[in-house]
Amino acid sequence: MPSPKSKPKTKLPALAASLHETTARLKFAPHNIAHLLDETGRYREPFAREFPFLIKLFHFRSRRFTPGMTWHERLELFLPLDGPAQLSMGDDLVQLAAGDLLVVDNLKLHRVEDFPGFDTRVVVISFLPEFVYSLGSPSHDYAFLLPFYSKLARHPHILRAADGPAPAVGDALAKLLQCYFARDDRQFCEAGCKAFFLEILYHLARHFRASQVMKWEFLRQQQRSLRLKEVFDHLGANFADRITLRDAAKIARLTPAQFTRLFKSVAGMAFVAYLTHLRLTNSLRLLKETDDTIAEIAAAVGFADQSYFDKRFKKSYGQSPRDFRRERNSSGEKSSKRLRGAS
């Protein structure tokens, strides 16, 4: 496999000076993800359910990083900071220079390739699609994701450091990194991270001008969603009530069989699973914002049985409602102490 010539380390282009200054203050760890890979190469690292977004800072050195092919459902951006890097993605060998931003084709098996003199820090951003666009989001939000789903593109999407939008992306990335790693006020840090990240995605979407075919497919999906809009509105307002599949099909003016097929194609999950997801999402808000008991919250969101609520909550979020509340209260107290200490 061809190897790029070894080059001395270079700084990012002058127009991305803010990114260079920001990353100079951050710690980059050796790339070691072997413990997160299963036997198929699937990469599994848990996201926070309420904030499915991660930034990893790795330092790749020749023969000193986790080798092997990986794949994952999460979407990912990959940017080497100091020098060249190369990745295999399916049948493509992708050559990157310092400051190039790669939209990773995540479902293809891919890996970082070694070569003599390989030595660079890398910023890896990964997120779940619903962080940007999900049911109930405005339709234009889908545009942010088009660079990740334009499968008709013959070559991987790479924003080169010399491309027109690169300086704006570099500045937005610098702000994103500052916000993500500050974490001094969780609520505003997370809001800021999303704002700066959407700015990056906006520039990528405009630069790559994603496939019209994908846009038409999205419009068709929107037409299907409109058929169920009344159902989603009803569920959003009345999720705590007893609502059967037959009730929902009647609202959509469809037979239960037709409704089942259409709902699954639009929501990506069965009706009962969606209703449960809606109830659990609202229970998170009540656990954070009220002093109601667990039993009261379970009843308020539509669970007649607290033990069943506990079981479903733990399956979805990896901990019991009581542990979730205790953890949130503990982190809130620590944040308050930091704020009091700074005043």
Short mmCIF file of C-alpha atoms in Angstrom, two decimals:
data_model
loop_
_atom_site.label_atom_id
_atom_site.label_comp_id
_atom_site.label_asym_id
_atom_site.label_seq_id
_atom_site.Cartn_x
_atom_site.Cartn_y
_atom_site.Cartn_z
CA MET A 1 0.00 0.00 0.00
CA PRO A 2 1.47 3.39 -0.96
CA SER A 3 2.84 5.55 1.80
CA PRO A 4 3.03 9.34 1.85
CA LYS A 5 6.53 10.74 2.16
CA SER A 6 7.53 11.67 5.64
CA LYS A 7 7.24 15.43 6.14
CA PRO A 8 8.25 17.68 8.98
CA LYS A 9 5.41 18.74 11.21
CA THR A 10 3.58 21.78 9.94
CA LYS A 11 1.27 24.20 11.64
CA LEU A 12 -2.26 24.64 10.41
CA PRO A 13 -2.74 27.24 7.67
CA ALA A 14 -2.55 30.78 9.00
CA LEU A 15 -6.27 31.34 8.44
CA ALA A 16 -6.99 28.61 11.00
CA ALA A 17 -4.70 30.09 13.64
CA SER A 18 -7.50 30.05 16.22
CA LEU A 19 -7.74 26.28 15.90
CA HIS A 20 -3.99 25.86 16.27
CA GLU A 21 -3.96 28.06 19.37
CA THR A 22 -6.87 26.17 20.94
CA THR A 23 -5.48 22.68 20.30
CA ALA A 24 -2.08 23.68 21.66
CA ARG A 25 -3.70 23.92 25.09
CA LEU A 26 -5.47 20.55 24.94
CA LYS A 27 -4.20 17.09 25.86
CA PHE A 28 -4.08 14.44 23.12
CA ALA A 29 -4.01 10.81 24.30
CA PRO A 30 -2.42 7.84 22.51
CA HIS A 31 -4.89 6.14 20.20
CA ASN A 32 -6.01 2.99 22.03
CA ILE A 33 -9.55 1.76 21.32
CA ALA A 34 -9.02 -2.02 21.31
CA HIS A 35 -11.29 -2.45 24.34
CA LEU A 36 -14.15 -0.76 22.46
CA LEU A 37 -14.14 -3.10 19.44
CA ASP A 38 -16.08 -6.34 19.12
CA GLU A 39 -15.11 -9.33 17.02
CA THR A 40 -16.61 -7.77 13.87
CA GLY A 41 -14.67 -4.51 14.29
CA ARG A 42 -17.76 -2.65 15.43
CA TYR A 43 -16.77 0.36 17.50
CA ARG A 44 -18.88 0.79 20.62
CA GLU A 45 -18.46 3.73 22.94
CA PRO A 46 -21.52 4.82 24.91
CA PHE A 47 -23.05 8.24 24.38
CA ALA A 48 -24.91 10.23 26.99
CA ARG A 49 -28.55 9.69 26.07
CA GLU A 50 -29.37 13.36 26.39
CA PHE A 51 -26.24 14.53 24.57
CA PRO A 52 -25.15 11.93 21.97
CA PHE A 53 -22.02 13.79 20.93
CA LEU A 54 -18.33 13.06 21.57
CA ILE A 55 -15.00 14.65 20.73
CA LYS A 56 -11.86 12.55 21.07
CA LEU A 57 -8.32 13.92 20.87
CA PHE A 58 -5.80 11.31 19.75
CA HIS A 59 -2.08 11.37 19.07
CA PHE A 60 -1.22 8.88 16.33
CA ARG A 61 2.35 7.70 16.00
CA SER A 62 3.73 5.02 13.70
CA ARG A 63 3.18 1.55 15.22
CA ARG A 64 1.66 3.15 18.32
CA PHE A 65 -2.07 3.12 17.68
CA THR A 66 -4.87 0.53 17.53
CA PRO A 67 -4.72 -1.19 14.13
CA GLY A 68 -7.49 -3.02 12.30
CA MET A 69 -10.72 -2.32 10.46
CA THR A 70 -13.65 -0.76 12.31
CA TRP A 71 -17.21 0.33 11.57
CA HIS A 72 -19.95 2.05 13.57
CA GLU A 73 -23.46 3.46 13.33
CA ARG A 74 -22.41 6.86 14.68
CA LEU A 75 -21.47 9.62 12.24
CA GLU A 76 -17.92 10.90 12.33
CA LEU A 77 -15.55 13.67 11.26
CA PHE A 78 -11.76 13.15 11.25
CA LEU A 79 -9.16 15.96 11.13
CA PRO A 80 -5.35 15.55 11.39
CA LEU A 81 -3.69 18.64 12.84
CA ASP A 82 0.07 18.38 12.39
CA GLY A 83 0.86 16.30 9.34
CA PRO A 84 -0.42 13.75 6.82
CA ALA A 85 -2.69 10.83 7.60
CA GLN A 86 -4.26 8.16 5.44
CA LEU A 87 -7.34 6.01 5.91
CA SER A 88 -8.72 3.02 4.06
CA MET A 89 -12.50 3.26 3.64
CA GLY A 90 -13.93 0.36 1.72
CA ASP A 91 -11.98 0.31 -1.55
CA ASP A 92 -10.70 3.89 -1.18
CA LEU A 93 -7.37 5.01 0.20
CA VAL A 94 -7.90 8.52 1.51
CA GLN A 95 -4.90 10.83 1.75
CA LEU A 96 -5.23 13.72 4.18
CA ALA A 97 -2.93 16.66 4.82
CA ALA A 98 -2.79 18.73 7.99
CA GLY A 99 -6.04 20.63 8.41
CA ASP A 100 -8.10 18.48 6.00
CA LEU A 101 -11.52 17.45 7.35
CA LEU A 102 -12.86 14.03 6.33
CA VAL A 103 -16.52 13.00 6.47
CA VAL A 104 -16.07 9.33 7.43
CA ASP A 105 -18.19 6.76 5.59
CA ASN A 106 -19.01 5.17 8.90
CA LEU A 107 -20.75 1.95 7.83
CA LYS A 108 -17.87 0.94 5.58
CA LEU A 109 -15.02 -0.90 7.22
CA HIS A 110 -12.28 1.67 7.64
CA ARG A 111 -8.96 2.05 9.38
CA VAL A 112 -6.09 4.47 9.82
CA GLU A 113 -3.05 3.26 7.87
CA ASP A 114 0.49 3.34 9.20
CA PHE A 115 3.51 4.70 7.33
CA PRO A 116 7.09 5.70 8.26
CA GLY A 117 7.15 9.00 10.10
CA PHE A 118 3.43 8.96 10.90
CA ASP A 119 3.08 11.42 13.79
CA THR A 120 0.08 13.71 14.12
CA ARG A 121 -2.59 14.80 16.54
CA VAL A 122 -6.13 14.12 15.36
CA VAL A 123 -9.53 15.53 16.29
CA VAL A 124 -12.34 12.97 15.96
CA ILE A 125 -15.94 14.16 16.31
CA SER A 126 -18.70 11.55 16.49
CA PHE A 127 -22.43 11.87 17.07
CA LEU A 128 -25.74 10.15 16.56
CA PRO A 129 -27.96 11.51 13.78
CA GLU A 130 -30.72 12.39 16.25
CA PHE A 131 -28.38 14.93 17.84
CA VAL A 132 -29.02 17.01 14.70
CA TYR A 133 -32.25 15.72 13.18
CA SER A 134 -35.00 13.53 14.58
CA LEU A 135 -38.75 13.16 14.48
CA GLY A 136 -40.30 16.51 15.20
CA SER A 137 -37.30 18.52 13.95
CA PRO A 138 -37.92 21.12 11.23
CA SER A 139 -37.41 19.53 7.81
CA HIS A 140 -34.55 21.88 6.90
CA ASP A 141 -32.45 20.40 9.74
CA TYR A 142 -31.91 17.35 7.54
CA ALA A 143 -29.67 19.46 5.30
CA PHE A 144 -27.02 19.37 8.02
CA LEU A 145 -26.73 15.58 7.57
CA LEU A 146 -26.67 15.40 3.77
CA PRO A 147 -22.84 15.16 3.48
CA PHE A 148 -23.01 11.95 5.56
CA TYR A 149 -25.77 10.33 3.50
CA SER A 150 -24.85 11.29 -0.07
CA LYS A 151 -23.87 7.75 -1.02
CA LEU A 152 -23.83 8.56 -4.75
CA ALA A 153 -20.65 10.59 -4.35
CA ARG A 154 -17.81 8.78 -6.17
CA HIS A 155 -15.19 9.88 -3.68
CA PRO A 156 -15.18 10.54 0.06
CA HIS A 157 -16.15 14.04 1.12
CA ILE A 158 -13.01 15.93 2.20
CA LEU A 159 -12.88 19.62 3.02
CA ARG A 160 -9.30 20.50 2.15
CA ALA A 161 -7.42 23.05 4.25
CA ALA A 162 -7.12 25.26 1.15
CA ASP A 163 -10.85 25.17 0.29
CA GLY A 164 -12.89 28.34 0.67
CA PRO A 165 -14.96 27.35 3.74
CA ALA A 166 -11.95 25.94 5.63
CA PRO A 167 -11.13 29.13 7.62
CA ALA A 168 -14.74 29.48 8.82
CA VAL A 169 -14.85 25.77 9.72
CA GLY A 170 -11.52 26.08 11.55
CA ASP A 171 -12.78 29.02 13.62
CA ALA A 172 -16.06 27.21 14.44
CA LEU A 173 -14.11 24.09 15.40
CA ALA A 174 -11.86 26.13 17.70
CA LYS A 175 -14.95 27.52 19.47
CA LEU A 176 -16.47 24.04 19.63
CA LEU A 177 -13.36 22.59 21.27
CA GLN A 178 -13.15 25.45 23.77
CA CYS A 179 -16.78 24.93 24.71
CA TYR A 180 -16.65 21.12 24.85
CA PHE A 181 -13.57 20.88 27.04
CA ALA A 182 -14.42 23.81 29.32
CA ARG A 183 -17.48 22.08 30.82
CA ASP A 184 -17.76 24.74 33.53
CA ASP A 185 -21.50 25.18 33.03
CA ARG A 186 -22.95 22.00 31.56
CA GLN A 187 -26.19 23.46 30.28
CA PHE A 188 -24.58 26.29 28.34
CA CYS A 189 -21.58 24.21 27.25
CA GLU A 190 -23.87 21.67 25.61
CA ALA A 191 -25.95 24.39 23.96
CA GLY A 192 -22.78 26.09 22.71
CA CYS A 193 -21.36 22.82 21.41
CA LYS A 194 -24.46 22.23 19.33
CA ALA A 195 -24.46 25.78 17.98
CA PHE A 196 -20.83 25.66 16.85
CA PHE A 197 -21.18 22.12 15.53
CA LEU A 198 -24.20 23.08 13.42
CA GLU A 199 -22.12 25.92 12.00
CA ILE A 200 -19.52 23.38 10.87
CA LEU A 201 -22.18 21.13 9.33
CA TYR A 202 -23.74 24.11 7.56
CA HIS A 203 -20.44 24.91 5.81
CA LEU A 204 -19.92 21.25 4.88
CA ALA A 205 -23.42 20.88 3.45
CA ARG A 206 -23.06 24.01 1.32
CA HIS A 207 -19.59 23.03 0.16
CA PHE A 208 -20.50 19.52 -0.96
CA ARG A 209 -23.93 20.45 -2.36
CA ALA A 210 -25.27 17.00 -1.53
CA SER A 211 -27.08 14.84 -4.05
CA GLN A 212 -30.50 15.97 -5.29
CA VAL A 213 -31.51 12.31 -5.23
CA MET A 214 -31.02 12.28 -1.48
CA LYS A 215 -33.08 15.45 -1.16
CA TRP A 216 -35.93 13.89 -3.12
CA GLU A 217 -35.77 10.79 -0.95
CA PHE A 218 -35.96 13.02 2.07
CA LEU A 219 -39.00 14.82 0.63
CA ARG A 220 -40.73 11.49 0.10
CA GLN A 221 -40.03 10.64 3.71
CA GLN A 222 -41.46 14.00 4.72
CA GLN A 223 -44.65 13.25 2.79
CA ARG A 224 -44.99 10.00 4.72
CA SER A 225 -44.39 11.91 7.94
CA LEU A 226 -47.11 14.43 7.11
CA ARG A 227 -49.57 11.55 6.82
CA LEU A 228 -48.82 10.81 10.47
CA LYS A 229 -48.43 14.39 11.70
CA GLU A 230 -51.78 14.34 13.48
CA VAL A 231 -50.76 11.14 15.26
CA PHE A 232 -47.41 12.57 16.39
CA ASP A 233 -49.10 15.76 17.58
CA HIS A 234 -51.64 13.72 19.53
CA LEU A 235 -48.95 11.55 21.11
CA GLY A 236 -46.88 14.58 22.04
CA ALA A 237 -49.79 16.16 23.87
CA ASN A 238 -51.33 12.99 25.35
CA PHE A 239 -48.47 10.52 25.79
CA ALA A 240 -49.50 9.82 29.38
CA ASP A 241 -52.97 8.61 28.32
CA ARG A 242 -53.82 5.04 27.39
CA ILE A 243 -53.38 4.99 23.61
CA THR A 244 -53.61 1.75 21.62
CA LEU A 245 -52.31 1.06 18.14
CA ARG A 246 -55.92 0.86 16.97
CA ASP A 247 -56.59 4.33 18.44
CA ALA A 248 -53.58 5.76 16.60
CA ALA A 249 -54.55 4.08 13.31
CA LYS A 250 -58.01 5.63 13.60
CA ILE A 251 -56.48 9.11 14.01
CA ALA A 252 -54.43 8.52 10.84
CA ARG A 253 -57.51 7.15 9.04
CA LEU A 254 -55.69 3.92 8.22
CA THR A 255 -56.26 0.27 8.99
CA PRO A 256 -54.08 -1.09 11.82
CA ALA A 257 -52.00 -3.07 9.29
CA GLN A 258 -51.46 0.00 7.05
CA PHE A 259 -50.67 2.16 10.06
CA THR A 260 -48.16 -0.35 11.42
CA ARG A 261 -46.19 -0.42 8.15
CA LEU A 262 -46.29 3.35 7.63
CA PHE A 263 -45.38 4.19 11.23
CA LYS A 264 -42.37 1.84 11.19
CA SER A 265 -41.13 3.34 7.90
CA VAL A 266 -41.40 6.89 9.26
CA ALA A 267 -40.37 6.47 12.90
CA GLY A 268 -37.89 3.64 12.41
CA MET A 269 -39.49 1.76 15.29
CA ALA A 270 -42.80 0.14 16.20
CA PHE A 271 -45.64 2.25 17.59
CA VAL A 272 -45.41 0.84 21.13
CA ALA A 273 -41.63 1.34 21.21
CA TYR A 274 -42.06 4.96 20.09
CA LEU A 275 -44.71 5.65 22.74
CA THR A 276 -42.47 4.11 25.41
CA HIS A 277 -39.54 6.22 24.19
CA LEU A 278 -41.70 9.35 24.39
CA ARG A 279 -42.76 8.56 27.95
CA LEU A 280 -39.21 7.83 29.08
CA THR A 281 -37.90 11.04 27.50
CA ASN A 282 -40.46 13.04 29.46
CA SER A 283 -39.61 11.17 32.63
CA LEU A 284 -36.01 12.44 32.31
CA ARG A 285 -37.28 16.00 32.38
CA LEU A 286 -39.42 15.37 35.46
CA LEU A 287 -36.58 13.62 37.27
CA LYS A 288 -34.36 16.66 36.70
CA GLU A 289 -36.87 19.46 37.19
CA THR A 290 -39.20 18.26 39.96
CA ASP A 291 -39.08 16.72 43.41
CA ASP A 292 -41.88 14.28 42.60
CA THR A 293 -41.39 10.70 43.76
CA ILE A 294 -40.43 8.01 41.28
CA ALA A 295 -43.93 6.53 41.57
CA GLU A 296 -45.52 9.92 40.86
CA ILE A 297 -43.32 10.45 37.81
CA ALA A 298 -44.05 6.96 36.49
CA ALA A 299 -47.78 7.65 36.71
CA ALA A 300 -47.42 11.15 35.27
CA VAL A 301 -45.82 9.88 32.05
CA GLY A 302 -48.19 6.96 31.56
CA PHE A 303 -46.73 3.95 33.35
CA ALA A 304 -49.30 2.25 35.56
CA ASP A 305 -46.62 0.10 37.23
CA GLN A 306 -43.55 1.70 38.81
CA SER A 307 -41.54 -1.53 38.65
CA TYR A 308 -42.16 -1.72 34.89
CA PHE A 309 -41.12 1.94 34.58
CA ASP A 310 -37.92 1.19 36.51
CA LYS A 311 -37.20 -1.78 34.22
CA ARG A 312 -37.78 0.15 30.98
CA PHE A 313 -35.81 3.16 32.23
CA LYS A 314 -32.81 1.07 33.21
CA LYS A 315 -32.87 -0.80 29.90
CA SER A 316 -32.85 2.50 27.98
CA TYR A 317 -30.47 4.57 30.12
CA GLY A 318 -28.31 1.98 31.87
CA GLN A 319 -29.31 3.02 35.38
CA SER A 320 -32.41 3.21 37.55
CA PRO A 321 -34.47 6.42 37.79
CA ARG A 322 -33.31 6.82 41.38
CA ASP A 323 -29.62 6.50 40.42
CA PHE A 324 -30.14 8.93 37.53
CA ARG A 325 -31.63 11.54 39.86
CA ARG A 326 -28.93 11.01 42.49
CA GLU A 327 -26.19 11.43 39.87
CA ARG A 328 -27.77 14.58 38.44
CA ASN A 329 -28.20 16.09 41.90
CA SER A 330 -24.60 15.26 42.79
CA SER A 331 -23.21 16.87 39.62
CA GLY A 332 -25.43 19.91 40.20
CA GLU A 333 -24.09 20.34 43.72
CA LYS A 334 -20.50 20.15 42.48
CA SER A 335 -21.22 22.72 39.78
CA SER A 336 -22.80 25.06 42.35
CA LYS A 337 -19.79 24.74 44.64
CA ARG A 338 -17.45 25.62 41.74
CA LEU A 339 -19.56 28.66 40.92
CA ARG A 340 -19.65 29.80 44.56
CA GLY A 341 -15.92 29.31 44.83
CA ALA A 342 -15.30 31.45 41.75
CA SER A 343 -17.48 34.31 42.98
#
